[in-house]
Amino acid sequence: MFNKILIPNRGEIALRIIRACKELGIKTVIAHSSADRDSLPVQYADERICIGPGESLESYLNIPHILSAIEASDADAVHPGYGFLAESIPFVEVCEASHITFIGPTAESIKLMGDKSLARQTVRENRIPILPGSNGILKNVKEAKEAARQIKYPVILKASGGGGGRGMRVVHTESEMESAYLACQQEAKVAFDKSDLYLEKYLERPRHIEVQILGDCFGNYLSLWERDCSLQRRHQKLIEESPSPLINQRFRKKLAKLALKIAKSVHYISAGTIEFLVDGNLSPHFLEMNTRVQVEHPVTELVTNIDIIKEQIRIAEGEKLSIKQKEVSISGVAIECRINAEDSENDFLPSPGKITQYLPPGGPGIRLDTHIHQGYTVPAYYDSLLAKLISYGKNRDEAISRMQRALDEMVIEGIKTTIPFYKKIFSNPLYLKGKYYVGFIETILENENEK
Ligand code: ADP
């Protein structure tokens, strides 16, 4: 059993990990920036260590400072959450070399799956369907044009080290390629310190469906089935649900089988997610693997009744998965809205600042994962996620009506939030029927602007 876990992270995910640790009887140390000094996770953790100023590079991404915090607090494991160092090969390697347990996969698995172009290669060798695309990294614009000509436009250029919906450009014609290539390369260099690009066929109106998996140190694997994350804006997820309203049991099993094959091929340990794009003919194509816990993990927790964070911790402690695949069933429907500090009436502009009034929603079937409270000041340094509002119902209709009620109850004043935007989505007839796709939100916003 771990005695103490250090969490070099912030916001709702830091709080989520602290809560799991408390339930397991494990002490927590939060390694936080000075900008987060007054936050709830810093208050709720058993111990706290400031690792630097607000800028992430000097605090949450500062490996030497985090290692010093681990040593000073005598923590025996580190849970990275998502973002920051969760998929950092140097950080995982240094933890492995220093005999600090990293609660997540090995550096080797992250190497194979963290680079998106290499991951495509790895899964192709395992006969998993991928979208047609370039053979690995593109050398130059000429090669990009040749690859695109072969697979036919539209194509999407992607940074191999990319994430969070950044470092991608859709290219519709050859005349757009050069400028798109250079812009994408530049963005990749700045955001990910690596300008490698690859390209693949761009699918119009696909569904984004991903499979949550767990793997232990003994080669046992479980699929916790799928989440539908097609509701995105600019390739960033906004609403997720489990199960997907699009697929049947047969297709569900097919996706899970593909996901487990991928996880096994890289000897994956811990919680991970395999993302697929599903086209109009219901054919799945591997998109990427996320080698960490994801923001949207609660919808899976609610329908499977499995605590993913606790499972991650138990796996890292060297325990065997205690559940059998046939015991993992889906019961009911769960939907998550990512409530962001953004002005949805004004091109989703970030809206940091002080929360002057806060009334959280509650009642049957509502879970709220958040670090905010009345009087909390949202810092401008980090991403804009304020809260994950999750509804659960015995069926989709009940989950939707609970979400509608909770959105009406929830009050956050002093800053702009995306609550009004979600109210619109939850009254859209096509959304209510489950007939949505990647690009659905952009279509709604364009229609609104035309009116
Ligand atoms: P990231 O690592 O930044 O999350 P992904 O490769 O997972 O990037 O893609 C994020 C989103 O971008 C997908 O969910 C989808 O909406 C869109 N996307 C990515 N590749 C394609 C593609 N080939 N065709 C259509 N949409 C795509």
Short mmCIF file of C-alpha atoms and ligand atoms in Angstrom, two decimals:
data_model
loop_
_atom_site.label_atom_id
_atom_site.label_comp_id
_atom_site.label_asym_id
_atom_site.label_seq_id
_atom_site.Cartn_x
_atom_site.Cartn_y
_atom_site.Cartn_z
CA MET A 1 0.00 0.00 0.00
CA PHE A 2 1.17 3.52 -0.73
CA ASN A 3 1.57 5.72 2.31
CA LYS A 4 1.63 9.08 0.54
CA ILE A 5 0.91 10.23 -3.03
CA LEU A 6 2.17 13.53 -4.45
CA ILE A 7 -0.06 15.31 -6.98
CA PRO A 8 1.73 17.87 -9.20
CA ASN A 9 -1.50 19.20 -10.67
CA ARG A 10 -4.37 21.56 -10.00
CA GLY A 11 -8.08 22.18 -10.43
CA GLU A 12 -10.79 19.56 -10.46
CA ILE A 13 -8.50 16.62 -11.29
CA ALA A 14 -6.22 17.32 -8.30
CA LEU A 15 -9.30 17.34 -6.09
CA ARG A 16 -10.62 14.14 -7.72
CA ILE A 17 -7.32 12.34 -6.94
CA ILE A 18 -7.26 13.66 -3.35
CA ARG A 19 -10.79 12.32 -2.84
CA ALA A 20 -9.87 8.85 -4.15
CA CYS A 21 -6.77 8.80 -1.90
CA LYS A 22 -8.81 9.79 1.17
CA GLU A 23 -11.24 6.95 0.51
CA LEU A 24 -8.31 4.55 0.19
CA GLY A 25 -6.65 5.85 3.39
CA ILE A 26 -3.62 7.24 1.54
CA LYS A 27 -2.09 10.62 2.52
CA THR A 28 -1.77 13.31 -0.17
CA VAL A 29 0.71 16.07 -0.90
CA ILE A 30 -0.25 18.72 -3.42
CA ALA A 31 2.60 20.32 -5.36
CA HIS A 32 1.07 23.62 -6.47
CA SER A 33 1.93 26.96 -8.02
CA SER A 34 1.69 30.20 -6.07
CA ALA A 35 -1.31 31.19 -8.26
CA ASP A 36 -3.24 28.22 -6.83
CA ARG A 37 -2.35 28.84 -3.17
CA ASP A 38 -5.97 29.57 -2.22
CA SER A 39 -7.53 26.72 -4.20
CA LEU A 40 -9.59 23.85 -2.79
CA PRO A 41 -7.13 21.05 -3.63
CA VAL A 42 -4.42 22.93 -1.71
CA GLN A 43 -6.82 23.23 1.22
CA TYR A 44 -8.01 19.58 1.09
CA ALA A 45 -4.64 17.83 0.68
CA ASP A 46 -2.87 16.58 3.83
CA GLU A 47 0.32 18.47 2.88
CA ARG A 48 1.16 21.24 0.43
CA ILE A 49 4.37 22.38 -1.24
CA CYS A 50 4.66 25.43 -3.49
CA ILE A 51 6.74 24.48 -6.55
CA GLY A 52 6.91 27.83 -8.31
CA PRO A 53 5.01 30.79 -9.73
CA GLY A 54 1.83 30.78 -11.83
CA GLU A 55 3.55 30.12 -15.17
CA SER A 56 3.27 26.36 -15.82
CA LEU A 57 6.81 26.08 -17.19
CA GLU A 58 8.15 27.21 -13.82
CA SER A 59 5.83 25.13 -11.63
CA TYR A 60 3.62 22.28 -12.93
CA LEU A 61 6.12 21.50 -15.72
CA ASN A 62 9.23 22.08 -13.61
CA ILE A 63 10.60 18.53 -13.16
CA PRO A 64 13.50 19.40 -10.76
CA HIS A 65 11.12 21.30 -8.45
CA ILE A 66 8.60 18.44 -8.48
CA LEU A 67 11.34 15.89 -7.73
CA SER A 68 12.50 18.02 -4.79
CA ALA A 69 8.90 18.14 -3.53
CA ILE A 70 8.66 14.33 -3.74
CA GLU A 71 11.88 13.97 -1.78
CA ALA A 72 11.00 16.61 0.81
CA SER A 73 7.57 15.09 1.45
CA ASP A 74 8.79 11.50 1.38
CA ALA A 75 5.97 10.54 -1.00
CA ASP A 76 6.23 7.05 -2.48
CA ALA A 77 4.18 7.67 -5.60
CA VAL A 78 3.12 10.47 -7.90
CA HIS A 79 -0.25 10.81 -9.64
CA PRO A 80 0.10 13.23 -12.56
CA GLY A 81 -3.63 13.61 -13.39
CA TYR A 82 -4.05 14.81 -16.99
CA GLY A 83 -2.16 17.55 -18.84
CA PHE A 84 1.15 18.95 -17.53
CA LEU A 85 3.55 15.98 -16.96
CA ALA A 86 1.04 13.15 -17.43
CA GLU A 87 2.59 12.07 -20.73
CA SER A 88 6.11 13.39 -20.25
CA ILE A 89 8.66 10.70 -21.14
CA PRO A 90 11.56 12.48 -19.32
CA PHE A 91 9.48 12.77 -16.15
CA VAL A 92 8.36 9.13 -16.21
CA GLU A 93 11.94 8.01 -16.93
CA VAL A 94 13.34 9.98 -14.03
CA CYS A 95 10.63 8.55 -11.72
CA GLU A 96 11.49 5.03 -12.91
CA ALA A 97 15.22 5.62 -12.34
CA SER A 98 14.61 7.08 -8.87
CA HIS A 99 12.23 4.28 -7.78
CA ILE A 100 9.31 6.66 -7.39
CA THR A 101 6.11 5.01 -8.58
CA PHE A 102 4.54 6.93 -11.43
CA ILE A 103 0.81 6.16 -11.36
CA GLY A 104 0.41 5.57 -15.05
CA PRO A 105 2.02 3.58 -17.86
CA THR A 106 5.71 2.91 -18.41
CA ALA A 107 7.90 5.38 -20.32
CA GLU A 108 8.19 2.70 -23.00
CA SER A 109 4.41 2.60 -23.64
CA ILE A 110 4.24 6.40 -23.71
CA LYS A 111 7.07 6.44 -26.27
CA LEU A 112 5.17 4.04 -28.53
CA MET A 113 1.79 5.75 -28.20
CA GLY A 114 2.58 9.37 -27.28
CA ASP A 115 3.93 10.19 -30.73
CA LYS A 116 0.84 10.09 -32.93
CA SER A 117 2.62 9.18 -36.14
CA LEU A 118 4.56 6.37 -34.47
CA ALA A 119 1.33 5.15 -32.85
CA ARG A 120 -0.27 4.90 -36.32
CA GLN A 121 2.63 2.74 -37.41
CA THR A 122 2.43 0.54 -34.29
CA VAL A 123 -1.28 -0.14 -34.65
CA ARG A 124 -1.05 -0.70 -38.40
CA GLU A 125 1.49 -3.46 -37.75
CA ASN A 126 -1.16 -5.02 -35.51
CA ARG A 127 -3.73 -4.92 -38.31
CA ILE A 128 -5.88 -2.23 -36.71
CA PRO A 129 -7.68 -0.02 -39.27
CA ILE A 130 -6.21 3.46 -39.63
CA LEU A 131 -7.14 6.26 -42.03
CA PRO A 132 -5.09 6.40 -45.23
CA GLY A 133 -2.25 8.87 -44.78
CA SER A 134 1.44 9.63 -45.09
CA ASN A 135 4.04 7.00 -44.34
CA GLY A 136 5.29 8.48 -41.10
CA ILE A 137 6.69 11.99 -40.76
CA LEU A 138 6.59 14.28 -43.82
CA LYS A 139 9.98 15.55 -45.00
CA ASN A 140 8.68 18.67 -46.72
CA VAL A 141 5.71 20.34 -48.47
CA LYS A 142 6.43 18.40 -51.68
CA GLU A 143 6.02 15.11 -49.86
CA ALA A 144 2.83 16.39 -48.22
CA LYS A 145 1.41 17.27 -51.64
CA GLU A 146 2.32 13.87 -53.06
CA ALA A 147 0.72 12.03 -50.12
CA ALA A 148 -2.42 14.18 -50.35
CA ARG A 149 -2.71 13.62 -54.08
CA GLN A 150 -2.59 9.87 -53.49
CA ILE A 151 -5.25 9.75 -50.80
CA LYS A 152 -7.26 12.65 -52.29
CA TYR A 153 -8.34 15.88 -50.62
CA PRO A 154 -9.55 16.85 -48.05
CA VAL A 155 -6.69 15.83 -45.77
CA ILE A 156 -5.69 16.88 -42.27
CA LEU A 157 -2.13 17.86 -41.34
CA LYS A 158 -1.21 16.94 -37.79
CA ALA A 159 1.68 17.54 -35.41
CA SER A 160 3.00 14.14 -34.33
CA GLY A 161 3.57 15.51 -30.82
CA GLY A 162 0.25 17.36 -30.77
CA GLY A 163 -2.62 17.24 -28.31
CA GLY A 164 -5.59 19.17 -26.97
CA GLY A 165 -6.94 19.79 -30.46
CA ARG A 166 -3.95 21.97 -31.39
CA GLY A 167 -1.44 21.57 -34.21
CA MET A 168 -3.94 20.46 -36.85
CA ARG A 169 -4.98 21.98 -40.19
CA VAL A 170 -7.62 20.74 -42.60
CA VAL A 171 -6.47 21.16 -46.21
CA HIS A 172 -9.09 21.07 -48.97
CA THR A 173 -7.00 21.73 -52.09
CA GLU A 174 -3.37 21.58 -53.18
CA SER A 175 -3.22 25.37 -53.43
CA GLU A 176 -3.79 25.60 -49.65
CA MET A 177 -1.13 23.04 -48.76
CA GLU A 178 2.00 25.17 -48.57
CA SER A 179 0.64 27.84 -46.24
CA ALA A 180 -1.20 25.25 -44.11
CA TYR A 181 1.98 23.16 -43.83
CA LEU A 182 4.12 26.10 -42.74
CA ALA A 183 1.52 27.40 -40.27
CA CYS A 184 1.01 23.96 -38.77
CA GLN A 185 4.76 23.39 -38.46
CA GLN A 186 5.18 26.75 -36.74
CA GLU A 187 2.32 26.07 -34.32
CA ALA A 188 3.70 22.61 -33.53
CA LYS A 189 7.18 24.02 -32.84
CA VAL A 190 5.84 26.67 -30.45
CA ALA A 191 3.27 24.48 -28.66
CA PHE A 192 5.03 21.11 -28.55
CA ASP A 193 8.68 21.99 -29.23
CA LYS A 194 8.65 19.55 -32.14
CA SER A 195 7.69 20.48 -35.68
CA ASP A 196 7.19 16.94 -37.10
CA LEU A 197 4.02 16.66 -39.18
CA TYR A 198 2.11 13.80 -40.79
CA LEU A 199 -1.16 13.79 -42.67
CA GLU A 200 -4.20 11.61 -43.04
CA LYS A 201 -7.53 11.59 -44.86
CA TYR A 202 -9.97 14.11 -43.40
CA LEU A 203 -13.38 12.63 -42.65
CA GLU A 204 -16.46 14.85 -42.98
CA ARG A 205 -18.89 14.57 -40.08
CA PRO A 206 -17.44 11.51 -38.32
CA ARG A 207 -18.21 10.42 -34.77
CA HIS A 208 -15.44 10.43 -32.19
CA ILE A 209 -15.87 7.28 -30.10
CA GLU A 210 -13.23 6.17 -27.62
CA VAL A 211 -12.74 3.10 -25.46
CA GLN A 212 -11.59 3.24 -21.84
CA ILE A 213 -9.26 0.41 -20.91
CA LEU A 214 -7.42 -0.76 -17.80
CA GLY A 215 -4.34 -2.97 -17.77
CA ASP A 216 -2.52 -4.41 -14.74
CA CYS A 217 1.12 -5.49 -14.29
CA PHE A 218 0.19 -9.16 -14.89
CA GLY A 219 -1.02 -8.77 -18.46
CA ASN A 220 -4.74 -8.65 -17.54
CA TYR A 221 -6.90 -6.17 -19.43
CA LEU A 222 -10.41 -4.79 -19.17
CA SER A 223 -12.49 -2.65 -21.46
CA LEU A 224 -14.84 -0.25 -19.67
CA TRP A 225 -16.60 0.27 -23.01
CA GLU A 226 -17.01 3.49 -24.91
CA ARG A 227 -17.63 7.21 -24.65
CA ASP A 228 -19.01 9.32 -27.49
CA CYS A 229 -17.06 12.59 -27.62
CA SER A 230 -18.25 13.91 -30.97
CA LEU A 231 -19.50 17.19 -29.54
CA GLN A 232 -16.45 19.38 -29.91
CA ARG A 233 -15.59 22.94 -30.81
CA ARG A 234 -12.38 23.41 -32.76
CA HIS A 235 -11.48 19.77 -32.07
CA GLN A 236 -11.81 20.24 -28.31
CA LYS A 237 -14.35 18.12 -26.50
CA LEU A 238 -17.28 19.86 -24.83
CA ILE A 239 -19.91 17.18 -24.16
CA GLU A 240 -19.25 13.46 -23.69
CA GLU A 241 -21.58 10.57 -23.07
CA SER A 242 -21.54 6.88 -22.34
CA PRO A 243 -22.77 4.69 -23.91
CA SER A 244 -22.69 6.15 -27.43
CA PRO A 245 -26.25 6.65 -28.72
CA LEU A 246 -25.01 5.65 -32.20
CA ILE A 247 -23.84 2.08 -31.76
CA ASN A 248 -25.24 -1.35 -30.97
CA GLN A 249 -23.85 -4.11 -28.77
CA ARG A 250 -22.11 -5.83 -31.67
CA PHE A 251 -20.24 -2.70 -32.72
CA ARG A 252 -19.45 -1.94 -29.06
CA LYS A 253 -17.77 -5.32 -28.72
CA LYS A 254 -15.87 -4.80 -31.98
CA LEU A 255 -14.45 -1.46 -30.79
CA ALA A 256 -13.52 -2.91 -27.40
CA LYS A 257 -11.74 -5.80 -29.09
CA LEU A 258 -9.69 -3.42 -31.25
CA ALA A 259 -8.84 -1.26 -28.23
CA LEU A 260 -7.71 -4.22 -26.15
CA LYS A 261 -5.57 -5.52 -29.00
CA ILE A 262 -3.79 -2.14 -29.15
CA ALA A 263 -3.32 -2.00 -25.36
CA LYS A 264 -1.86 -5.50 -25.31
CA SER A 265 0.48 -4.77 -28.21
CA VAL A 266 2.28 -2.11 -26.16
CA HIS A 267 2.00 -4.04 -22.86
CA TYR A 268 0.01 -1.16 -21.49
CA ILE A 269 -0.31 -0.75 -17.72
CA SER A 270 -2.82 1.60 -15.96
CA ALA A 271 -5.84 3.47 -17.36
CA GLY A 272 -5.73 4.48 -21.00
CA THR A 273 -8.04 5.50 -23.81
CA ILE A 274 -8.04 4.44 -27.42
CA GLU A 275 -9.75 6.95 -29.67
CA PHE A 276 -11.46 6.09 -32.94
CA LEU A 277 -13.13 8.10 -35.66
CA VAL A 278 -16.21 6.30 -36.93
CA ASP A 279 -17.33 7.16 -40.47
CA GLY A 280 -20.80 7.18 -42.02
CA ASN A 281 -20.52 3.49 -42.90
CA LEU A 282 -19.85 2.69 -39.26
CA SER A 283 -16.22 1.79 -39.94
CA PRO A 284 -13.84 2.57 -37.08
CA HIS A 285 -10.41 4.12 -37.71
CA PHE A 286 -7.76 4.40 -34.99
CA LEU A 287 -7.09 8.05 -34.13
CA GLU A 288 -4.72 8.02 -31.16
CA MET A 289 -4.17 6.63 -27.69
CA ASN A 290 -4.19 8.80 -24.58
CA THR A 291 -1.85 7.29 -22.01
CA ARG A 292 -3.43 8.88 -18.93
CA VAL A 293 -6.74 9.41 -17.21
CA GLN A 294 -9.01 11.63 -19.29
CA VAL A 295 -11.15 14.62 -18.38
CA GLU A 296 -14.27 12.69 -19.39
CA HIS A 297 -13.60 9.58 -17.26
CA PRO A 298 -16.58 10.21 -14.91
CA VAL A 299 -19.22 9.24 -17.51
CA THR A 300 -17.63 5.78 -17.67
CA GLU A 301 -17.46 5.61 -13.87
CA LEU A 302 -21.17 6.30 -13.58
CA VAL A 303 -22.35 3.69 -16.10
CA THR A 304 -19.89 0.94 -15.08
CA ASN A 305 -19.75 1.70 -11.34
CA ILE A 306 -15.94 1.44 -11.44
CA ASP A 307 -13.76 4.12 -9.83
CA ILE A 308 -11.05 4.64 -12.46
CA ILE A 309 -8.71 6.68 -10.22
CA LYS A 310 -8.80 4.07 -7.46
CA GLU A 311 -8.14 1.36 -10.06
CA GLN A 312 -5.12 3.32 -11.32
CA ILE A 313 -3.76 3.51 -7.78
CA ARG A 314 -4.36 -0.20 -7.08
CA ILE A 315 -2.70 -1.19 -10.36
CA ALA A 316 0.33 0.99 -9.51
CA GLU A 317 0.51 -0.73 -6.12
CA GLY A 318 0.97 -3.98 -8.03
CA GLU A 319 -2.50 -5.39 -7.43
CA LYS A 320 -4.24 -7.60 -9.97
CA LEU A 321 -7.42 -6.32 -11.61
CA SER A 322 -10.13 -7.65 -9.33
CA ILE A 323 -12.95 -7.51 -11.87
CA LYS A 324 -13.60 -9.86 -14.82
CA GLN A 325 -14.61 -8.54 -18.23
CA LYS A 326 -18.03 -10.17 -18.03
CA GLU A 327 -18.68 -8.26 -14.81
CA VAL A 328 -18.20 -4.90 -16.55
CA SER A 329 -21.63 -4.00 -17.85
CA ILE A 330 -23.14 -0.67 -18.79
CA SER A 331 -26.15 0.40 -16.78
CA GLY A 332 -28.00 3.63 -17.68
CA VAL A 333 -26.62 6.69 -19.44
CA ALA A 334 -24.22 9.42 -18.26
CA ILE A 335 -23.52 12.77 -19.94
CA GLU A 336 -20.85 15.33 -19.09
CA CYS A 337 -20.72 19.06 -19.90
CA ARG A 338 -17.38 20.80 -19.51
CA ILE A 339 -18.29 24.16 -17.97
CA ASN A 340 -15.57 26.57 -19.03
CA ALA A 341 -14.74 30.13 -18.01
CA GLU A 342 -15.43 31.39 -21.53
CA ASP A 343 -17.84 33.82 -23.09
CA SER A 344 -19.87 31.65 -25.45
CA GLU A 345 -21.65 34.77 -26.76
CA ASN A 346 -18.30 36.25 -27.76
CA ASP A 347 -16.35 33.59 -29.69
CA PHE A 348 -15.65 31.64 -26.48
CA LEU A 349 -13.17 34.26 -25.24
CA PRO A 350 -11.49 33.23 -21.95
CA SER A 351 -13.09 34.90 -18.94
CA PRO A 352 -10.86 34.64 -15.86
CA GLY A 353 -11.69 36.59 -12.69
CA LYS A 354 -13.50 36.40 -9.38
CA ILE A 355 -16.62 34.29 -8.89
CA THR A 356 -18.97 36.58 -7.00
CA GLN A 357 -21.88 34.18 -6.69
CA TYR A 358 -21.93 30.41 -6.92
CA LEU A 359 -24.81 27.99 -6.52
CA PRO A 360 -24.00 24.39 -7.44
CA PRO A 361 -26.74 22.11 -8.79
CA GLY A 362 -27.66 18.87 -7.03
CA GLY A 363 -30.40 16.31 -6.62
CA PRO A 364 -30.80 12.82 -8.08
CA GLY A 365 -28.38 11.73 -10.78
CA ILE A 366 -26.12 14.80 -10.66
CA ARG A 367 -22.35 14.71 -10.05
CA LEU A 368 -20.30 17.89 -10.06
CA ASP A 369 -16.49 17.63 -10.20
CA THR A 370 -15.14 21.09 -9.55
CA HIS A 371 -12.61 23.05 -7.57
CA ILE A 372 -14.49 26.37 -7.67
CA HIS A 373 -16.39 28.09 -4.86
CA GLN A 374 -17.87 31.49 -4.12
CA GLY A 375 -15.09 34.08 -3.96
CA TYR A 376 -12.67 31.89 -5.96
CA THR A 377 -10.56 33.76 -8.51
CA VAL A 378 -10.04 31.88 -11.78
CA PRO A 379 -6.37 32.45 -12.69
CA ALA A 380 -5.52 33.47 -16.24
CA TYR A 381 -2.54 31.08 -16.42
CA TYR A 382 -4.32 27.78 -17.05
CA ASP A 383 -7.00 26.15 -19.18
CA SER A 384 -10.52 27.42 -18.66
CA LEU A 385 -12.19 24.29 -17.21
CA LEU A 386 -14.26 25.31 -14.18
CA ALA A 387 -16.43 22.30 -13.57
CA LYS A 388 -17.58 19.01 -15.03
CA LEU A 389 -21.33 18.72 -14.69
CA ILE A 390 -22.32 15.09 -15.09
CA SER A 391 -25.84 13.72 -15.19
CA TYR A 392 -26.86 10.10 -14.88
CA GLY A 393 -30.19 8.49 -15.69
CA LYS A 394 -31.64 5.03 -16.21
CA ASN A 395 -31.88 5.97 -19.90
CA ARG A 396 -30.80 8.85 -22.18
CA ASP A 397 -34.05 10.79 -21.71
CA GLU A 398 -33.65 10.81 -17.96
CA ALA A 399 -29.96 11.79 -18.17
CA ILE A 400 -30.93 14.67 -20.48
CA SER A 401 -33.79 15.94 -18.32
CA ARG A 402 -31.54 15.87 -15.27
CA MET A 403 -28.84 17.80 -17.16
CA GLN A 404 -31.41 20.39 -18.28
CA ARG A 405 -32.60 20.81 -14.69
CA ALA A 406 -29.03 21.03 -13.33
CA LEU A 407 -28.00 23.63 -15.95
CA ASP A 408 -31.00 25.73 -14.86
CA GLU A 409 -30.03 25.40 -11.20
CA MET A 410 -26.35 26.20 -11.62
CA VAL A 411 -25.34 29.82 -10.97
CA ILE A 412 -21.84 31.20 -11.54
CA GLU A 413 -21.60 34.99 -11.51
CA GLY A 414 -18.76 37.47 -11.83
CA ILE A 415 -17.27 35.72 -14.86
CA LYS A 416 -18.72 34.43 -18.16
CA THR A 417 -19.27 30.69 -18.50
CA THR A 418 -20.45 28.25 -21.14
CA ILE A 419 -23.64 27.36 -19.19
CA PRO A 420 -25.92 29.41 -21.54
CA PHE A 421 -24.38 27.61 -24.53
CA TYR A 422 -25.11 24.16 -23.04
CA LYS A 423 -28.72 25.18 -22.39
CA LYS A 424 -29.05 25.78 -26.13
CA ILE A 425 -27.51 22.41 -27.03
CA PHE A 426 -29.79 20.63 -24.57
CA SER A 427 -32.82 22.05 -26.39
CA ASN A 428 -31.58 21.17 -29.88
CA PRO A 429 -33.90 18.52 -31.44
CA LEU A 430 -31.08 16.74 -33.31
CA TYR A 431 -28.90 16.56 -30.21
CA LEU A 432 -31.84 15.25 -28.20
CA LYS A 433 -32.26 12.46 -30.75
CA GLY A 434 -28.54 11.60 -30.51
CA LYS A 435 -28.01 12.64 -34.14
CA TYR A 436 -24.82 14.62 -33.78
CA TYR A 437 -21.30 14.41 -35.22
CA VAL A 438 -17.92 16.14 -35.13
CA GLY A 439 -18.64 19.60 -36.56
CA PHE A 440 -22.24 19.71 -35.22
CA ILE A 441 -21.47 22.60 -32.85
CA GLU A 442 -19.74 24.63 -35.55
CA THR A 443 -22.83 24.12 -37.76
CA ILE A 444 -25.13 25.37 -34.98
CA LEU A 445 -22.92 28.41 -34.35
CA GLU A 446 -22.72 29.25 -38.08
CA ASN A 447 -26.51 29.01 -38.39
CA GLU A 448 -26.89 31.34 -35.41
CA ASN A 449 -24.53 33.88 -36.94
CA GLU A 450 -26.45 33.85 -40.22
CA LYS A 451 -29.73 34.64 -38.43
P1 ADP B 1 -5.57 15.72 -30.22
O1 ADP B 1 -4.44 14.81 -29.85
O2 ADP B 1 -5.15 17.13 -30.37
O3 ADP B 1 -6.78 15.52 -29.35
P2 ADP B 1 -6.70 14.00 -32.29
O4 ADP B 1 -5.85 13.40 -33.32
O5 ADP B 1 -7.14 13.12 -31.15
O6 ADP B 1 -5.98 15.30 -31.71
O7 ADP B 1 -7.98 14.63 -32.94
C1 ADP B 1 -8.85 15.51 -32.24
C2 ADP B 1 -10.11 15.75 -33.02
O8 ADP B 1 -9.81 16.30 -34.32
C3 ADP B 1 -10.93 14.50 -33.33
O9 ADP B 1 -11.77 14.13 -32.28
C4 ADP B 1 -11.70 14.97 -34.54
O10 ADP B 1 -12.75 15.82 -34.18
C5 ADP B 1 -10.69 15.80 -35.30
N1 ADP B 1 -9.95 14.98 -36.28
C6 ADP B 1 -8.74 14.43 -36.11
N2 ADP B 1 -8.38 13.71 -37.20
C7 ADP B 1 -9.40 13.80 -38.07
C8 ADP B 1 -9.65 13.26 -39.37
N3 ADP B 1 -8.76 12.51 -39.99
N4 ADP B 1 -10.83 13.56 -39.98
C9 ADP B 1 -11.74 14.34 -39.35
N5 ADP B 1 -11.58 14.87 -38.13
C10 ADP B 1 -10.42 14.61 -37.48
#
